Amino acid sequence: QVQLVESGGGLVQAGDSLRLSCAASGRTASSYVMGWFRQAPGKEREFVAAINWSGTNTYDTDSVKGRFFISRDDAKNTMYLQMNSLKPEDTAVYYCAATLSSRLVKSQADYRYWGQGTQVTVSS
């Protein structure tokens, strides 16, 4: 019932910044939790960050803490991931996801809706 489309990926150098966007369409609800995941070549998809329905609570994984910042603008039905001080190990396809929940969740199984992903490549 919800469609998610990521954008903003690209090829950058280590230390650069990118801002990813996730545009939502279709049925929406104020109680949606939204999150970002990433999948590097040869690795499983991993959790990056999540944000609650109001945008007042966030959670992120240790590997991006202090560098990545998640936010949302419900008026625009858009979620963002500001990525600073990018490292080569951040290279991955980044996916946005959403689900109805009263709490922050970080498991793939907890998310019902997924985008197709956007490629982020960080060179040395």
mmCIF file of N, CA and C in Angstrom:
data_model
loop_
_atom_site.group_PDB
_atom_site.id
_atom_site.type_symbol
_atom_site.label_atom_id
_atom_site.label_comp_id
_atom_site.label_asym_id
_atom_site.label_seq_id
_atom_site.Cartn_x
_atom_site.Cartn_y
_atom_site.Cartn_z
ATOM 1 N N GLN A 1 0.818 -1.217 0.000
ATOM 2 C CA GLN A 1 0.000 0.000 0.000
ATOM 3 C C GLN A 1 0.847 1.259 0.000
ATOM 4 N N VAL A 2 2.132 1.123 0.283
ATOM 5 C CA VAL A 2 3.049 2.250 0.308
ATOM 6 C C VAL A 2 4.196 1.963 -0.650
ATOM 7 N N GLN A 3 4.534 2.947 -1.456
ATOM 8 C CA GLN A 3 5.668 2.852 -2.357
ATOM 9 C C GLN A 3 6.771 3.795 -1.886
ATOM 10 N N LEU A 4 7.997 3.309 -1.889
ATOM 11 C CA LEU A 4 9.145 4.076 -1.436
ATOM 12 C C LEU A 4 10.179 4.140 -2.548
ATOM 13 N N VAL A 5 10.716 5.330 -2.794
ATOM 14 C CA VAL A 5 11.710 5.526 -3.834
ATOM 15 C C VAL A 5 12.880 6.309 -3.268
ATOM 16 N N GLU A 6 14.072 5.705 -3.302
ATOM 17 C CA GLU A 6 15.279 6.360 -2.816
ATOM 18 C C GLU A 6 15.937 7.166 -3.928
ATOM 19 N N SER A 7 16.663 8.200 -3.535
ATOM 20 C CA SER A 7 17.451 8.986 -4.468
ATOM 21 C C SER A 7 18.590 9.656 -3.713
ATOM 22 N N GLY A 8 19.545 10.184 -4.452
ATOM 23 C CA GLY A 8 20.631 10.937 -3.853
ATOM 24 C C GLY A 8 21.956 10.219 -3.783
ATOM 25 N N GLY A 9 21.994 8.965 -4.176
ATOM 26 C CA GLY A 9 23.248 8.233 -4.163
ATOM 27 C C GLY A 9 24.180 8.698 -5.260
ATOM 28 N N GLY A 10 25.420 8.235 -5.195
ATOM 29 C CA GLY A 10 26.391 8.611 -6.192
ATOM 30 C C GLY A 10 27.781 8.171 -5.815
ATOM 31 N N LEU A 11 28.750 8.633 -6.598
ATOM 32 C CA LEU A 11 30.160 8.330 -6.377
ATOM 33 C C LEU A 11 30.831 9.535 -5.748
ATOM 34 N N VAL A 12 31.414 9.336 -4.579
ATOM 35 C CA VAL A 12 32.084 10.414 -3.863
ATOM 36 C C VAL A 12 33.419 9.921 -3.326
ATOM 37 N N GLN A 13 34.224 10.858 -2.860
ATOM 38 C CA GLN A 13 35.502 10.526 -2.245
ATOM 39 C C GLN A 13 35.356 10.421 -0.738
ATOM 40 N N ALA A 14 36.256 9.698 -0.118
ATOM 41 C CA ALA A 14 36.265 9.590 1.332
ATOM 42 C C ALA A 14 36.308 10.975 1.963
ATOM 43 N N GLY A 15 35.481 11.173 2.979
ATOM 44 C CA GLY A 15 35.381 12.456 3.647
ATOM 45 C C GLY A 15 34.261 13.334 3.131
ATOM 46 N N ASP A 16 33.707 13.002 1.979
ATOM 47 C CA ASP A 16 32.615 13.781 1.404
ATOM 48 C C ASP A 16 31.293 13.484 2.104
ATOM 49 N N SER A 17 30.271 14.224 1.714
ATOM 50 C CA SER A 17 28.935 14.057 2.270
ATOM 51 C C SER A 17 27.917 13.823 1.170
ATOM 52 N N LEU A 18 26.860 13.122 1.511
ATOM 53 C CA LEU A 18 25.717 12.913 0.644
ATOM 54 C C LEU A 18 24.455 12.974 1.483
ATOM 55 N N ARG A 19 23.359 13.368 0.866
ATOM 56 C CA ARG A 19 22.069 13.277 1.521
ATOM 57 C C ARG A 19 21.139 12.419 0.677
ATOM 58 N N LEU A 20 20.719 11.318 1.250
ATOM 59 C CA LEU A 20 19.783 10.439 0.589
ATOM 60 C C LEU A 20 18.359 10.850 0.928
ATOM 61 N N SER A 21 17.467 10.672 -0.021
ATOM 62 C CA SER A 21 16.057 10.965 0.183
ATOM 63 C C SER A 21 15.239 9.719 -0.090
ATOM 64 N N CYS A 22 14.134 9.602 0.602
ATOM 65 C CA CYS A 22 13.199 8.514 0.392
ATOM 66 C C CYS A 22 11.806 9.107 0.308
ATOM 67 N N ALA A 23 11.229 9.083 -0.874
ATOM 68 C CA ALA A 23 9.902 9.636 -1.097
ATOM 69 C C ALA A 23 8.857 8.538 -0.991
ATOM 70 N N ALA A 24 7.830 8.788 -0.199
ATOM 71 C CA ALA A 24 6.762 7.819 0.009
ATOM 72 C C ALA A 24 5.501 8.256 -0.718
ATOM 73 N N SER A 25 4.791 7.289 -1.258
ATOM 74 C CA SER A 25 3.521 7.555 -1.913
ATOM 75 C C SER A 25 2.554 6.430 -1.602
ATOM 76 N N GLY A 26 1.299 6.636 -1.938
ATOM 77 C CA GLY A 26 0.277 5.666 -1.614
ATOM 78 C C GLY A 26 -0.317 5.938 -0.243
ATOM 79 N N ARG A 27 -0.811 4.903 0.373
ATOM 80 C CA ARG A 27 -1.392 5.059 1.699
ATOM 81 C C ARG A 27 -0.314 5.383 2.728
ATOM 82 N N THR A 28 -0.591 6.375 3.529
ATOM 83 C CA THR A 28 0.339 6.778 4.574
ATOM 84 C C THR A 28 -0.402 6.901 5.899
ATOM 85 N N ALA A 29 0.364 6.874 6.965
ATOM 86 C CA ALA A 29 -0.181 7.009 8.298
ATOM 87 C C ALA A 29 0.833 7.717 9.179
ATOM 88 N N SER A 30 0.340 8.441 10.159
ATOM 89 C CA SER A 30 1.219 9.190 11.042
ATOM 90 C C SER A 30 2.048 8.293 11.942
ATOM 91 N N SER A 31 1.658 7.038 12.077
ATOM 92 C CA SER A 31 2.353 6.120 12.969
ATOM 93 C C SER A 31 3.461 5.315 12.295
ATOM 94 N N TYR A 32 3.789 5.638 11.053
ATOM 95 C CA TYR A 32 4.850 4.907 10.361
ATOM 96 C C TYR A 32 6.207 5.182 10.987
ATOM 97 N N VAL A 33 6.908 4.116 11.303
ATOM 98 C CA VAL A 33 8.327 4.181 11.591
ATOM 99 C C VAL A 33 9.059 3.986 10.271
ATOM 100 N N MET A 34 10.113 4.743 10.065
ATOM 101 C CA MET A 34 10.885 4.624 8.837
ATOM 102 C C MET A 34 12.350 4.391 9.173
ATOM 103 N N GLY A 35 13.029 3.694 8.280
ATOM 104 C CA GLY A 35 14.419 3.376 8.532
ATOM 105 C C GLY A 35 15.233 3.259 7.267
ATOM 106 N N TRP A 36 16.541 3.205 7.459
ATOM 107 C CA TRP A 36 17.495 3.005 6.377
ATOM 108 C C TRP A 36 18.300 1.735 6.636
ATOM 109 N N PHE A 37 18.495 0.970 5.580
ATOM 110 C CA PHE A 37 19.354 -0.203 5.596
ATOM 111 C C PHE A 37 20.358 -0.077 4.468
ATOM 112 N N ARG A 38 21.415 -0.869 4.522
ATOM 113 C CA ARG A 38 22.375 -0.881 3.433
ATOM 114 C C ARG A 38 22.904 -2.285 3.219
ATOM 115 N N GLN A 39 23.330 -2.540 1.995
ATOM 116 C CA GLN A 39 23.874 -3.840 1.644
ATOM 117 C C GLN A 39 25.111 -3.645 0.777
ATOM 118 N N ALA A 40 26.254 -4.039 1.314
ATOM 119 C CA ALA A 40 27.510 -3.960 0.589
ATOM 120 C C ALA A 40 27.694 -5.217 -0.249
ATOM 121 N N PRO A 41 28.543 -5.150 -1.281
ATOM 122 C CA PRO A 41 28.768 -6.323 -2.123
ATOM 123 C C PRO A 41 29.232 -7.526 -1.311
ATOM 124 N N GLY A 42 28.580 -8.652 -1.506
ATOM 125 C CA GLY A 42 28.948 -9.872 -0.826
ATOM 126 C C GLY A 42 28.534 -9.952 0.623
ATOM 127 N N LYS A 43 27.799 -8.970 1.110
ATOM 128 C CA LYS A 43 27.381 -8.959 2.506
ATOM 129 C C LYS A 43 25.861 -8.902 2.618
ATOM 130 N N GLU A 44 25.382 -9.233 3.801
ATOM 131 C CA GLU A 44 23.952 -9.179 4.054
ATOM 132 C C GLU A 44 23.508 -7.747 4.328
ATOM 133 N N ARG A 45 22.237 -7.506 4.116
ATOM 134 C CA ARG A 45 21.683 -6.201 4.400
ATOM 135 C C ARG A 45 21.742 -5.918 5.898
ATOM 136 N N GLU A 46 22.152 -4.702 6.256
ATOM 137 C CA GLU A 46 22.278 -4.343 7.652
ATOM 138 C C GLU A 46 21.523 -3.060 7.967
ATOM 139 N N PHE A 47 21.110 -2.953 9.203
ATOM 140 C CA PHE A 47 20.406 -1.784 9.681
ATOM 141 C C PHE A 47 21.348 -0.594 9.793
ATOM 142 N N VAL A 48 20.851 0.591 9.439
ATOM 143 C CA VAL A 48 21.625 1.817 9.552
ATOM 144 C C VAL A 48 21.011 2.763 10.582
ATOM 145 N N ALA A 49 19.745 3.128 10.394
ATOM 146 C CA ALA A 49 19.107 4.091 11.280
ATOM 147 C C ALA A 49 17.600 4.002 11.146
ATOM 148 N N ALA A 50 16.894 4.477 12.171
ATOM 149 C CA ALA A 50 15.435 4.502 12.150
ATOM 150 C C ALA A 50 14.937 5.763 12.828
ATOM 151 N N ILE A 51 13.716 6.160 12.495
ATOM 152 C CA ILE A 51 13.112 7.355 13.060
ATOM 153 C C ILE A 51 11.635 7.101 13.299
ATOM 154 N N ASN A 52 11.118 7.625 14.405
ATOM 155 C CA ASN A 52 9.733 7.363 14.740
ATOM 156 C C ASN A 52 8.782 8.263 13.960
ATOM 157 N N TRP A 53 7.489 8.089 14.220
ATOM 158 C CA TRP A 53 6.462 8.780 13.443
ATOM 159 C C TRP A 53 6.534 10.296 13.572
ATOM 160 N N SER A 54 6.944 10.798 14.735
ATOM 161 C CA SER A 54 6.987 12.238 14.970
ATOM 162 C C SER A 54 8.329 12.858 14.611
ATOM 163 N N GLY A 55 9.337 12.027 14.388
ATOM 164 C CA GLY A 55 10.669 12.526 14.112
ATOM 165 C C GLY A 55 11.434 12.958 15.345
ATOM 166 N N THR A 56 10.885 12.682 16.524
ATOM 167 C CA THR A 56 11.508 13.112 17.770
ATOM 168 C C THR A 56 12.465 12.085 18.351
ATOM 169 N N ASN A 57 12.372 10.846 17.916
ATOM 170 C CA ASN A 57 13.241 9.794 18.405
ATOM 171 C C ASN A 57 13.930 9.099 17.242
ATOM 172 N N THR A 58 15.221 8.880 17.391
ATOM 173 C CA THR A 58 15.993 8.199 16.362
ATOM 174 C C THR A 58 16.891 7.145 16.989
ATOM 175 N N TYR A 59 17.335 6.240 16.157
ATOM 176 C CA TYR A 59 18.248 5.189 16.574
ATOM 177 C C TYR A 59 19.157 4.885 15.401
ATOM 178 N N ASP A 60 20.449 4.753 15.651
ATOM 179 C CA ASP A 60 21.370 4.410 14.580
ATOM 180 C C ASP A 60 22.413 3.418 15.062
ATOM 181 N N THR A 61 23.020 2.748 14.114
ATOM 182 C CA THR A 61 23.997 1.726 14.438
ATOM 183 C C THR A 61 25.340 2.369 14.765
ATOM 184 N N ASP A 62 26.154 1.662 15.526
ATOM 185 C CA ASP A 62 27.406 2.218 16.024
ATOM 186 C C ASP A 62 28.350 2.656 14.910
ATOM 187 N N SER A 63 28.350 1.950 13.801
ATOM 188 C CA SER A 63 29.290 2.240 12.731
ATOM 189 C C SER A 63 29.045 3.586 12.049
ATOM 190 N N VAL A 64 27.854 4.156 12.218
ATOM 191 C CA VAL A 64 27.542 5.440 11.591
ATOM 192 C C VAL A 64 27.249 6.529 12.604
ATOM 193 N N LYS A 65 27.258 6.199 13.866
ATOM 194 C CA LYS A 65 26.932 7.160 14.915
ATOM 195 C C LYS A 65 27.870 8.358 14.859
ATOM 196 N N GLY A 66 27.276 9.550 14.889
ATOM 197 C CA GLY A 66 28.042 10.774 14.812
ATOM 198 C C GLY A 66 28.349 11.231 13.402
ATOM 199 N N ARG A 67 28.093 10.386 12.416
ATOM 200 C CA ARG A 67 28.340 10.728 11.022
ATOM 201 C C ARG A 67 27.058 10.813 10.195
ATOM 202 N N PHE A 68 26.144 9.899 10.443
ATOM 203 C CA PHE A 68 24.886 9.853 9.707
ATOM 204 C C PHE A 68 23.758 10.380 10.584
ATOM 205 N N PHE A 69 22.827 11.106 9.966
ATOM 206 C CA PHE A 69 21.710 11.679 10.703
ATOM 207 C C PHE A 69 20.420 11.484 9.920
ATOM 208 N N ILE A 70 19.450 10.856 10.562
ATOM 209 C CA ILE A 70 18.181 10.558 9.930
ATOM 210 C C ILE A 70 17.150 11.615 10.314
ATOM 211 N N SER A 71 16.293 11.968 9.375
ATOM 212 C CA SER A 71 15.236 12.934 9.629
ATOM 213 C C SER A 71 14.064 12.641 8.699
ATOM 214 N N ARG A 72 12.945 13.294 8.952
ATOM 215 C CA ARG A 72 11.778 13.109 8.095
ATOM 216 C C ARG A 72 10.959 14.383 8.038
ATOM 217 N N ASP A 73 10.255 14.543 6.939
ATOM 218 C CA ASP A 73 9.359 15.665 6.729
ATOM 219 C C ASP A 73 8.040 15.068 6.258
ATOM 220 N N ASP A 74 7.117 14.893 7.185
ATOM 221 C CA ASP A 74 5.865 14.229 6.853
ATOM 222 C C ASP A 74 5.004 15.058 5.901
ATOM 223 N N ALA A 75 5.162 16.370 5.925
ATOM 224 C CA ALA A 75 4.415 17.212 5.000
ATOM 225 C C ALA A 75 4.797 16.911 3.556
ATOM 226 N N LYS A 76 6.031 16.467 3.352
ATOM 227 C CA LYS A 76 6.519 16.115 2.026
ATOM 228 C C LYS A 76 6.571 14.615 1.802
ATOM 229 N N ASN A 77 6.163 13.853 2.808
ATOM 230 C CA ASN A 77 6.225 12.389 2.735
ATOM 231 C C ASN A 77 7.628 11.918 2.346
ATOM 232 N N THR A 78 8.617 12.504 2.981
ATOM 233 C CA THR A 78 9.999 12.229 2.627
ATOM 234 C C THR A 78 10.847 12.007 3.871
ATOM 235 N N MET A 79 11.737 11.026 3.791
ATOM 236 C CA MET A 79 12.713 10.758 4.828
ATOM 237 C C MET A 79 14.095 11.009 4.246
ATOM 238 N N TYR A 80 15.028 11.426 5.098
ATOM 239 C CA TYR A 80 16.372 11.756 4.656
ATOM 240 C C TYR A 80 17.417 11.028 5.484
ATOM 241 N N LEU A 81 18.553 10.806 4.867
ATOM 242 C CA LEU A 81 19.721 10.318 5.576
ATOM 243 C C LEU A 81 20.891 11.203 5.180
ATOM 244 N N GLN A 82 21.302 12.071 6.096
ATOM 245 C CA GLN A 82 22.472 12.905 5.873
ATOM 246 C C GLN A 82 23.703 12.095 6.232
ATOM 247 N N MET A 83 24.597 11.912 5.270
ATOM 248 C CA MET A 83 25.770 11.074 5.431
ATOM 249 C C MET A 83 27.013 11.949 5.340
ATOM 250 N N ASN A 84 27.720 12.081 6.448
ATOM 251 C CA ASN A 84 28.922 12.902 6.512
ATOM 252 C C ASN A 84 30.149 12.034 6.753
ATOM 253 N N SER A 85 31.305 12.591 6.437
ATOM 254 C CA SER A 85 32.576 11.904 6.658
ATOM 255 C C SER A 85 32.537 10.481 6.118
ATOM 256 N N LEU A 86 32.106 10.353 4.894
ATOM 257 C CA LEU A 86 31.936 9.037 4.300
ATOM 258 C C LEU A 86 33.255 8.290 4.189
ATOM 259 N N LYS A 87 33.179 6.994 4.388
ATOM 260 C CA LYS A 87 34.322 6.105 4.329
ATOM 261 C C LYS A 87 34.104 5.065 3.237
ATOM 262 N N PRO A 88 35.182 4.500 2.696
ATOM 263 C CA PRO A 88 35.011 3.451 1.688
ATOM 264 C C PRO A 88 34.126 2.309 2.161
ATOM 265 N N GLU A 89 34.177 1.985 3.440
ATOM 266 C CA GLU A 89 33.358 0.910 3.959
ATOM 267 C C GLU A 89 31.871 1.249 4.014
ATOM 268 N N ASP A 90 31.516 2.505 3.732
ATOM 269 C CA ASP A 90 30.114 2.885 3.625
ATOM 270 C C ASP A 90 29.535 2.544 2.258
ATOM 271 N N THR A 91 30.375 2.122 1.340
ATOM 272 C CA THR A 91 29.924 1.764 0.001
ATOM 273 C C THR A 91 28.897 0.644 0.078
ATOM 274 N N ALA A 92 27.727 0.890 -0.484
ATOM 275 C CA ALA A 92 26.642 -0.081 -0.418
ATOM 276 C C ALA A 92 25.449 0.452 -1.198
ATOM 277 N N VAL A 93 24.489 -0.419 -1.418
ATOM 278 C CA VAL A 93 23.175 0.010 -1.862
ATOM 279 C C VAL A 93 22.378 0.345 -0.615
ATOM 280 N N TYR A 94 21.821 1.532 -0.579
ATOM 281 C CA TYR A 94 21.058 1.987 0.576
ATOM 282 C C TYR A 94 19.571 1.897 0.281
ATOM 283 N N TYR A 95 18.843 1.290 1.206
ATOM 284 C CA TYR A 95 17.418 1.078 1.067
ATOM 285 C C TYR A 95 16.664 1.816 2.157
ATOM 286 N N CYS A 96 15.543 2.402 1.799
ATOM 287 C CA CYS A 96 14.650 2.936 2.812
ATOM 288 C C CYS A 96 13.524 1.945 3.041
ATOM 289 N N ALA A 97 12.954 2.003 4.228
ATOM 290 C CA ALA A 97 11.902 1.076 4.608
ATOM 291 C C ALA A 97 10.928 1.773 5.547
ATOM 292 N N ALA A 98 9.724 1.228 5.630
ATOM 293 C CA ALA A 98 8.701 1.798 6.501
ATOM 294 C C ALA A 98 7.801 0.699 7.027
ATOM 295 N N THR A 99 7.232 0.937 8.187
ATOM 296 C CA THR A 99 6.289 -0.003 8.765
ATOM 297 C C THR A 99 5.450 0.709 9.816
ATOM 298 N N LEU A 100 4.288 0.153 10.098
ATOM 299 C CA LEU A 100 3.442 0.676 11.162
ATOM 300 C C LEU A 100 3.932 0.117 12.482
ATOM 301 N N SER A 101 4.334 0.994 13.379
ATOM 302 C CA SER A 101 4.846 0.566 14.667
ATOM 303 C C SER A 101 4.790 1.717 15.649
ATOM 304 N N SER A 102 4.621 1.382 16.914
ATOM 305 C CA SER A 102 4.622 2.381 17.973
ATOM 306 C C SER A 102 6.007 2.575 18.577
ATOM 307 N N ARG A 103 6.979 1.833 18.088
ATOM 308 C CA ARG A 103 8.337 1.911 18.607
ATOM 309 C C ARG A 103 9.344 1.833 17.466
ATOM 310 N N LEU A 104 10.566 2.244 17.745
ATOM 311 C CA LEU A 104 11.634 2.112 16.765
ATOM 312 C C LEU A 104 12.010 0.644 16.619
ATOM 313 N N VAL A 105 12.247 0.229 15.390
ATOM 314 C CA VAL A 105 12.638 -1.143 15.118
ATOM 315 C C VAL A 105 13.820 -1.151 14.167
ATOM 316 N N LYS A 106 14.668 -2.185 14.279
ATOM 317 C CA LYS A 106 15.859 -2.251 13.450
ATOM 318 C C LYS A 106 16.011 -3.561 12.695
ATOM 319 N N SER A 107 15.093 -4.469 12.883
ATOM 320 C CA SER A 107 15.154 -5.741 12.186
ATOM 321 C C SER A 107 14.488 -5.641 10.823
ATOM 322 N N GLN A 108 15.108 -6.256 9.812
ATOM 323 C CA GLN A 108 14.514 -6.281 8.482
ATOM 324 C C GLN A 108 13.104 -6.853 8.512
ATOM 325 N N ALA A 109 12.902 -7.859 9.335
ATOM 326 C CA ALA A 109 11.621 -8.535 9.405
ATOM 327 C C ALA A 109 10.515 -7.642 9.940
ATOM 328 N N ASP A 110 10.880 -6.565 10.606
ATOM 329 C CA ASP A 110 9.891 -5.662 11.182
ATOM 330 C C ASP A 110 9.356 -4.648 10.180
ATOM 331 N N TYR A 111 9.998 -4.526 9.036
ATOM 332 C CA TYR A 111 9.604 -3.531 8.045
ATOM 333 C C TYR A 111 8.793 -4.159 6.926
ATOM 334 N N ARG A 112 7.677 -3.544 6.630
ATOM 335 C CA ARG A 112 6.758 -4.082 5.639
ATOM 336 C C ARG A 112 7.021 -3.560 4.230
ATOM 337 N N TYR A 113 7.400 -2.302 4.112
ATOM 338 C CA TYR A 113 7.565 -1.659 2.806
ATOM 339 C C TYR A 113 9.014 -1.289 2.565
ATOM 340 N N TRP A 114 9.468 -1.493 1.319
ATOM 341 C CA TRP A 114 10.860 -1.267 0.950
ATOM 342 C C TRP A 114 10.979 -0.552 -0.381
ATOM 343 N N GLY A 115 11.994 0.293 -0.489
ATOM 344 C CA GLY A 115 12.342 0.880 -1.762
ATOM 345 C C GLY A 115 13.288 -0.021 -2.529
ATOM 346 N N GLN A 116 13.658 0.400 -3.742
ATOM 347 C CA GLN A 116 14.532 -0.402 -4.590
ATOM 348 C C GLN A 116 16.009 -0.171 -4.334
ATOM 349 N N GLY A 117 16.346 0.879 -3.620
ATOM 350 C CA GLY A 117 17.721 1.135 -3.269
ATOM 351 C C GLY A 117 18.389 2.180 -4.143
ATOM 352 N N THR A 118 19.404 2.823 -3.589
ATOM 353 C CA THR A 118 20.232 3.770 -4.322
ATOM 354 C C THR A 118 21.691 3.491 -3.988
ATOM 355 N N GLN A 119 22.540 3.500 -5.005
ATOM 356 C CA GLN A 119 23.936 3.122 -4.840
ATOM 357 C C GLN A 119 24.760 4.277 -4.296
ATOM 358 N N VAL A 120 25.528 3.998 -3.257
ATOM 359 C CA VAL A 120 26.501 4.936 -2.720
ATOM 360 C C VAL A 120 27.872 4.285 -2.835
ATOM 361 N N THR A 121 28.785 4.948 -3.528
ATOM 362 C CA THR A 121 30.136 4.441 -3.693
ATOM 363 C C THR A 121 31.119 5.488 -3.187
ATOM 364 N N VAL A 122 31.968 5.087 -2.259
ATOM 365 C CA VAL A 122 32.948 5.990 -1.662
ATOM 366 C C VAL A 122 34.335 5.500 -2.030
ATOM 367 N N SER A 123 35.071 6.309 -2.761
ATOM 368 C CA SER A 123 36.415 5.947 -3.180
ATOM 369 C C SER A 123 37.429 6.381 -2.134
ATOM 370 N N SER A 124 38.594 5.739 -2.158
ATOM 371 C CA SER A 124 39.652 6.053 -1.203
ATOM 372 C C SER A 124 40.305 7.382 -1.533
#
